[in-house]
Short mmCIF file of N, CA, C and O in Angstrom, two decimals:
data_model
loop_
_atom_site.label_atom_id
_atom_site.label_comp_id
_atom_site.label_asym_id
_atom_site.label_seq_id
_atom_site.Cartn_x
_atom_site.Cartn_y
_atom_site.Cartn_z
N UNK A 1 0.81 -1.20 0.00
CA UNK A 1 0.00 0.00 0.00
C UNK A 1 0.85 1.25 0.00
O UNK A 1 0.43 2.24 -0.56
N UNK A 2 1.99 1.19 0.62
CA UNK A 2 2.85 2.36 0.65
C UNK A 2 3.23 2.76 -0.77
O UNK A 2 3.39 3.92 -1.08
N UNK A 3 3.39 1.72 -1.58
CA UNK A 3 3.78 1.98 -2.95
C UNK A 3 2.67 2.69 -3.72
O UNK A 3 2.92 3.60 -4.50
N UNK A 4 1.45 2.32 -3.52
CA UNK A 4 0.32 2.95 -4.20
C UNK A 4 0.21 4.41 -3.77
O UNK A 4 -0.09 5.28 -4.58
N UNK A 5 0.43 4.68 -2.50
CA UNK A 5 0.39 6.05 -2.00
C UNK A 5 1.49 6.89 -2.63
O UNK A 5 1.30 8.05 -2.95
N UNK A 6 2.66 6.28 -2.82
CA UNK A 6 3.77 7.01 -3.44
C UNK A 6 3.48 7.35 -4.88
O UNK A 6 3.81 8.42 -5.37
N UNK A 7 2.85 6.44 -5.59
CA UNK A 7 2.47 6.69 -6.98
C UNK A 7 1.43 7.80 -7.05
O UNK A 7 1.50 8.69 -7.89
N UNK A 8 0.48 7.74 -6.12
CA UNK A 8 -0.57 8.76 -6.09
C UNK A 8 0.04 10.13 -5.83
O UNK A 8 -0.33 11.11 -6.47
N UNK A 9 0.98 10.19 -4.88
CA UNK A 9 1.64 11.46 -4.58
C UNK A 9 2.44 11.95 -5.79
O UNK A 9 2.43 13.14 -6.10
N UNK A 10 3.11 11.03 -6.45
CA UNK A 10 3.88 11.41 -7.63
C UNK A 10 2.96 11.93 -8.74
O UNK A 10 3.27 12.90 -9.43
N UNK A 11 1.81 11.28 -8.90
CA UNK A 11 0.83 11.72 -9.90
C UNK A 11 0.30 13.09 -9.52
O UNK A 11 0.19 13.98 -10.37
N UNK A 12 -0.02 13.28 -8.24
CA UNK A 12 -0.53 14.58 -7.78
C UNK A 12 0.51 15.69 -7.98
O UNK A 12 0.16 16.80 -8.39
N UNK A 13 1.76 15.37 -7.68
CA UNK A 13 2.83 16.34 -7.88
C UNK A 13 2.98 16.64 -9.38
O UNK A 13 3.12 17.80 -9.78
N UNK A 14 2.90 15.62 -10.20
CA UNK A 14 2.99 15.82 -11.65
C UNK A 14 1.86 16.69 -12.17
O UNK A 14 2.07 17.57 -13.00
N UNK A 15 0.66 16.45 -11.66
CA UNK A 15 -0.50 17.25 -12.07
C UNK A 15 -0.31 18.70 -11.61
O UNK A 15 -0.58 19.64 -12.36
N UNK A 16 0.16 18.86 -10.39
CA UNK A 16 0.39 20.21 -9.86
C UNK A 16 1.45 20.95 -10.66
O UNK A 16 1.31 22.13 -10.97
N UNK A 17 2.52 20.24 -11.01
CA UNK A 17 3.59 20.85 -11.80
C UNK A 17 3.06 21.23 -13.19
O UNK A 17 3.34 22.32 -13.70
N UNK A 18 2.27 20.34 -13.80
CA UNK A 18 1.70 20.63 -15.12
C UNK A 18 0.78 21.84 -15.05
O UNK A 18 0.83 22.72 -15.91
N UNK A 19 -0.07 21.90 -14.01
CA UNK A 19 -0.98 23.04 -13.85
C UNK A 19 -0.20 24.33 -13.62
O UNK A 19 -0.53 25.38 -14.19
N UNK A 20 0.87 24.24 -12.82
CA UNK A 20 1.70 25.42 -12.57
C UNK A 20 2.36 25.88 -13.87
O UNK A 20 2.41 27.08 -14.16
N UNK A 21 2.85 24.96 -14.64
CA UNK A 21 3.49 25.29 -15.92
C UNK A 21 2.50 25.97 -16.86
O UNK A 21 2.81 26.98 -17.51
N UNK A 22 1.28 25.43 -16.93
CA UNK A 22 0.24 26.02 -17.79
C UNK A 22 -0.13 27.42 -17.31
O UNK A 22 -0.32 28.32 -18.13
N UNK A 23 -0.22 27.60 -15.98
CA UNK A 23 -0.52 28.93 -15.44
C UNK A 23 0.59 29.93 -15.77
O UNK A 23 0.31 31.07 -16.15
N UNK A 24 1.82 29.50 -15.63
CA UNK A 24 2.95 30.38 -15.94
C UNK A 24 2.96 30.74 -17.43
O UNK A 24 3.25 31.87 -17.81
N UNK A 25 2.66 29.77 -18.27
CA UNK A 25 2.62 30.01 -19.72
C UNK A 25 1.50 31.00 -20.05
O UNK A 25 1.68 31.92 -20.85
N UNK A 26 0.35 30.83 -19.42
CA UNK A 26 -0.78 31.74 -19.63
C UNK A 26 -0.41 33.16 -19.20
O UNK A 26 -0.66 34.13 -19.92
N UNK A 27 0.20 33.28 -18.03
CA UNK A 27 0.62 34.58 -17.52
C UNK A 27 1.66 35.21 -18.45
O UNK A 27 1.64 36.41 -18.72
N UNK A 28 2.54 34.39 -18.98
CA UNK A 28 3.55 34.87 -19.92
C UNK A 28 2.90 35.43 -21.18
O UNK A 28 3.29 36.50 -21.67
N UNK A 29 1.88 34.74 -21.70
CA UNK A 29 1.17 35.23 -22.89
C UNK A 29 0.44 36.54 -22.59
O UNK A 29 0.47 37.47 -23.39
N UNK A 30 -0.19 36.60 -21.44
CA UNK A 30 -0.90 37.82 -21.05
C UNK A 30 0.10 38.97 -20.92
O UNK A 30 -0.14 40.08 -21.42
N UNK A 31 1.21 38.73 -20.26
CA UNK A 31 2.23 39.77 -20.09
C UNK A 31 2.76 40.25 -21.44
O UNK A 31 2.93 41.45 -21.65
N UNK A 32 3.00 39.33 -22.34
CA UNK A 32 3.50 39.69 -23.67
C UNK A 32 2.48 40.55 -24.41
O UNK A 32 2.82 41.56 -25.02
N UNK A 33 1.21 40.16 -24.34
CA UNK A 33 0.17 40.92 -25.02
C UNK A 33 -0.04 42.30 -24.40
O UNK A 33 -0.28 43.27 -25.12
N UNK A 34 0.09 42.39 -23.09
CA UNK A 34 -0.01 43.70 -22.43
C UNK A 34 1.15 44.58 -22.89
O UNK A 34 0.97 45.77 -23.17
N UNK A 35 2.33 44.00 -22.98
CA UNK A 35 3.51 44.76 -23.43
C UNK A 35 3.31 45.24 -24.88
O UNK A 35 3.64 46.38 -25.21
N UNK A 36 2.80 44.38 -25.74
CA UNK A 36 2.54 44.77 -27.12
C UNK A 36 1.52 45.90 -27.20
O UNK A 36 1.67 46.84 -27.97
N UNK A 37 0.48 45.80 -26.38
CA UNK A 37 -0.54 46.85 -26.34
C UNK A 37 0.07 48.16 -25.86
O UNK A 37 -0.18 49.23 -26.44
N UNK A 38 0.89 48.09 -24.83
CA UNK A 38 1.56 49.28 -24.31
C UNK A 38 2.44 49.91 -25.38
O UNK A 38 2.41 51.13 -25.59
N UNK A 39 3.24 49.10 -26.07
CA UNK A 39 4.10 49.61 -27.14
C UNK A 39 3.29 50.27 -28.24
O UNK A 39 3.65 51.33 -28.75
N UNK A 40 2.17 49.64 -28.61
CA UNK A 40 1.30 50.23 -29.63
C UNK A 40 0.77 51.58 -29.18
O UNK A 40 0.76 52.55 -29.95
N UNK A 41 0.32 51.66 -27.92
CA UNK A 41 -0.24 52.91 -27.43
C UNK A 41 0.81 54.02 -27.36
O UNK A 41 0.51 55.18 -27.68
N UNK A 42 2.02 53.68 -26.99
CA UNK A 42 3.10 54.67 -26.96
C UNK A 42 3.37 55.18 -28.37
O UNK A 42 3.50 56.40 -28.61
N UNK A 43 3.46 54.27 -29.33
CA UNK A 43 3.70 54.66 -30.72
C UNK A 43 2.52 55.47 -31.26
O UNK A 43 2.71 56.47 -31.96
N UNK A 44 1.30 55.06 -30.94
CA UNK A 44 0.10 55.77 -31.38
C UNK A 44 0.10 57.19 -30.83
O UNK A 44 -0.22 58.15 -31.55
N UNK A 45 0.46 57.34 -29.56
CA UNK A 45 0.49 58.67 -28.96
C UNK A 45 1.51 59.56 -29.67
O UNK A 45 1.21 60.72 -29.99
N UNK A 46 2.69 59.03 -29.92
CA UNK A 46 3.73 59.82 -30.60
C UNK A 46 3.28 60.23 -31.99
O UNK A 46 3.44 61.39 -32.40
N UNK A 47 2.71 59.29 -32.74
CA UNK A 47 2.25 59.59 -34.09
C UNK A 47 1.13 60.61 -34.07
O UNK A 47 1.11 61.55 -34.86
N UNK A 48 0.20 60.44 -33.14
CA UNK A 48 -0.93 61.36 -33.03
C UNK A 48 -0.47 62.76 -32.66
O UNK A 48 -0.93 63.74 -33.25
N UNK A 49 0.45 62.86 -31.72
CA UNK A 49 0.98 64.18 -31.34
C UNK A 49 1.63 64.86 -32.53
O UNK A 49 1.45 66.05 -32.75
N UNK A 50 2.39 64.10 -33.31
CA UNK A 50 3.06 64.66 -34.47
C UNK A 50 2.05 65.16 -35.50
O UNK A 50 2.17 66.27 -36.03
N UNK A 51 1.05 64.35 -35.78
CA UNK A 51 0.04 64.75 -36.76
C UNK A 51 -0.77 65.93 -36.28
O UNK A 51 -1.09 66.84 -37.06
N UNK A 52 -1.10 65.97 -35.00
CA UNK A 52 -1.84 67.10 -34.45
C UNK A 52 -1.01 68.38 -34.49
O UNK A 52 -1.54 69.46 -34.76
N UNK A 53 0.27 68.27 -34.24
CA UNK A 53 1.15 69.45 -34.32
C UNK A 53 1.19 69.98 -35.75
O UNK A 53 1.14 71.20 -35.97
N UNK A 54 1.26 69.08 -36.70
CA UNK A 54 1.27 69.49 -38.11
C UNK A 54 -0.05 70.17 -38.48
O UNK A 54 -0.06 71.22 -39.14
N UNK A 55 -1.16 69.60 -38.06
CA UNK A 55 -2.47 70.21 -38.33
C UNK A 55 -2.58 71.57 -37.65
O UNK A 55 -3.15 72.51 -38.21
N UNK A 56 -2.05 71.68 -36.46
CA UNK A 56 -2.09 72.95 -35.74
C UNK A 56 -1.33 74.03 -36.50
O UNK A 56 -1.80 75.17 -36.59
N UNK A 57 -0.17 73.68 -37.04
CA UNK A 57 0.60 74.64 -37.84
C UNK A 57 -0.19 75.08 -39.06
O UNK A 57 -0.23 76.27 -39.40
N UNK A 58 -0.84 74.14 -39.73
CA UNK A 58 -1.64 74.47 -40.91
C UNK A 58 -2.82 75.36 -40.54
O UNK A 58 -3.14 76.31 -41.26
N UNK A 59 -3.46 75.06 -39.43
CA UNK A 59 -4.57 75.90 -38.98
C UNK A 59 -4.11 77.31 -38.62
O UNK A 59 -4.80 78.29 -38.93
N UNK A 60 -2.96 77.43 -37.98
CA UNK A 60 -2.42 78.75 -37.66
C UNK A 60 -2.18 79.56 -38.93
O UNK A 60 -2.52 80.75 -39.00
N UNK A 61 -1.62 78.91 -39.95
CA UNK A 61 -1.37 79.58 -41.22
C UNK A 61 -2.68 80.03 -41.86
O UNK A 61 -2.80 81.17 -42.34
N UNK A 62 -3.67 79.14 -41.86
CA UNK A 62 -4.97 79.50 -42.43
C UNK A 62 -5.63 80.65 -41.66
O UNK A 62 -6.24 81.53 -42.27
N UNK A 63 -5.50 80.65 -40.35
CA UNK A 63 -6.06 81.74 -39.55
C UNK A 63 -5.40 83.07 -39.89
O UNK A 63 -6.08 84.10 -40.01
N UNK A 64 -4.08 83.07 -40.07
CA UNK A 64 -3.38 84.31 -40.44
C UNK A 64 -3.82 84.78 -41.82
O UNK A 64 -4.03 85.99 -42.03
N UNK A 65 -3.97 83.85 -42.75
CA UNK A 65 -4.44 84.23 -44.09
C UNK A 65 -5.85 84.80 -44.04
O UNK A 65 -6.17 85.76 -44.74
N UNK A 66 -6.70 84.19 -43.24
CA UNK A 66 -8.08 84.66 -43.11
C UNK A 66 -8.10 86.07 -42.50
O UNK A 66 -8.86 86.93 -42.96
N UNK A 67 -7.29 86.29 -41.50
CA UNK A 67 -7.22 87.63 -40.90
C UNK A 67 -6.76 88.66 -41.93
O UNK A 67 -7.32 89.77 -41.99
N UNK A 68 -5.79 88.31 -42.74
CA UNK A 68 -5.31 89.21 -43.79
C UNK A 68 -6.43 89.50 -44.79
O UNK A 68 -6.65 90.67 -45.17
N UNK A 69 -7.14 88.48 -45.20
CA UNK A 69 -8.26 88.67 -46.13
C UNK A 69 -9.36 89.54 -45.52
O UNK A 69 -9.95 90.37 -46.21
N UNK A 70 -9.63 89.33 -44.24
CA UNK A 70 -10.64 90.16 -43.58
C UNK A 70 -10.23 91.62 -43.57
O UNK A 70 -11.05 92.51 -43.81
N UNK A 71 -8.96 91.90 -43.33
CA UNK A 71 -8.46 93.28 -43.36
C UNK A 71 -8.58 93.85 -44.78
O UNK A 71 -9.02 94.99 -44.97
N UNK A 72 -8.22 93.05 -45.77
CA UNK A 72 -8.30 93.52 -47.15
C UNK A 72 -9.75 93.79 -47.56
O UNK A 72 -10.03 94.80 -48.22
N UNK A 73 -10.67 92.93 -47.16
CA UNK A 73 -12.09 93.14 -47.47
C UNK A 73 -12.60 94.38 -46.74
O UNK A 73 -13.34 95.20 -47.31
N UNK A 74 -12.19 94.54 -45.51
CA UNK A 74 -12.59 95.73 -44.74
C UNK A 74 -12.08 96.99 -45.39
O UNK A 74 -12.79 98.00 -45.48
N UNK A 75 -10.84 96.96 -45.84
CA UNK A 75 -10.25 98.12 -46.51
C UNK A 75 -10.98 98.41 -47.81
O UNK A 75 -11.29 99.56 -48.13
N UNK A 76 -11.27 97.37 -48.57
CA UNK A 76 -11.98 97.54 -49.84
C UNK A 76 -13.39 98.07 -49.60
O UNK A 76 -13.87 98.90 -50.37
N UNK A 77 -14.03 97.63 -48.56
CA UNK A 77 -15.39 98.11 -48.27
C UNK A 77 -15.38 99.56 -47.82
O UNK A 77 -16.27 100.33 -48.14
N UNK A 78 -14.36 99.92 -47.04
CA UNK A 78 -14.27 101.29 -46.54
C UNK A 78 -13.84 102.27 -47.62
O UNK A 78 -14.19 103.45 -47.57
N UNK A 79 -13.06 101.81 -48.59
CA UNK A 79 -12.53 102.69 -49.64
C UNK A 79 -12.77 102.08 -51.02
O UNK A 79 -11.84 101.67 -51.70
N UNK A 80 -14.01 102.06 -51.47
CA UNK A 80 -14.29 101.44 -52.77
C UNK A 80 -13.63 102.19 -53.93
O UNK A 80 -13.38 101.61 -54.98
N UNK A 81 -13.28 103.46 -53.74
CA UNK A 81 -12.66 104.24 -54.82
C UNK A 81 -11.27 103.69 -55.16
O UNK A 81 -10.80 103.85 -56.27
N UNK A 82 -10.65 103.00 -54.19
CA UNK A 82 -9.32 102.44 -54.46
C UNK A 82 -9.36 101.36 -55.53
O UNK A 82 -8.35 101.09 -56.18
N UNK A 83 -10.52 100.76 -55.70
CA UNK A 83 -10.63 99.62 -56.62
C UNK A 83 -11.35 99.97 -57.92
O UNK A 83 -11.51 99.14 -58.78
N UNK A 84 -11.79 101.20 -58.05
CA UNK A 84 -12.43 101.64 -59.31
C UNK A 84 -11.35 102.08 -60.27
O UNK A 84 -10.49 102.87 -59.95
N UNK A 85 -11.39 101.58 -61.44
CA UNK A 85 -10.40 101.97 -62.44
C UNK A 85 -11.03 102.66 -63.61
O UNK A 85 -12.14 102.58 -63.94
#
């Protein structure tokens, strides 16, 4: 009977080791995927900041052009004789 108990203990230990290995493998996959997601988000943030900065520069330029046009239209409205030929 002692022998049967030893086999049972060995089987239980083997099952526990297998379960532990599977848990560690699962945790490893989760950790890897979290790292990949983190890397993606960091890259996405950098790309987005760059694109937003570029758009901001373009909007600033358009705003300056619009202000210039508004001044020119205001001047033309105030002094229509300047544009009569």
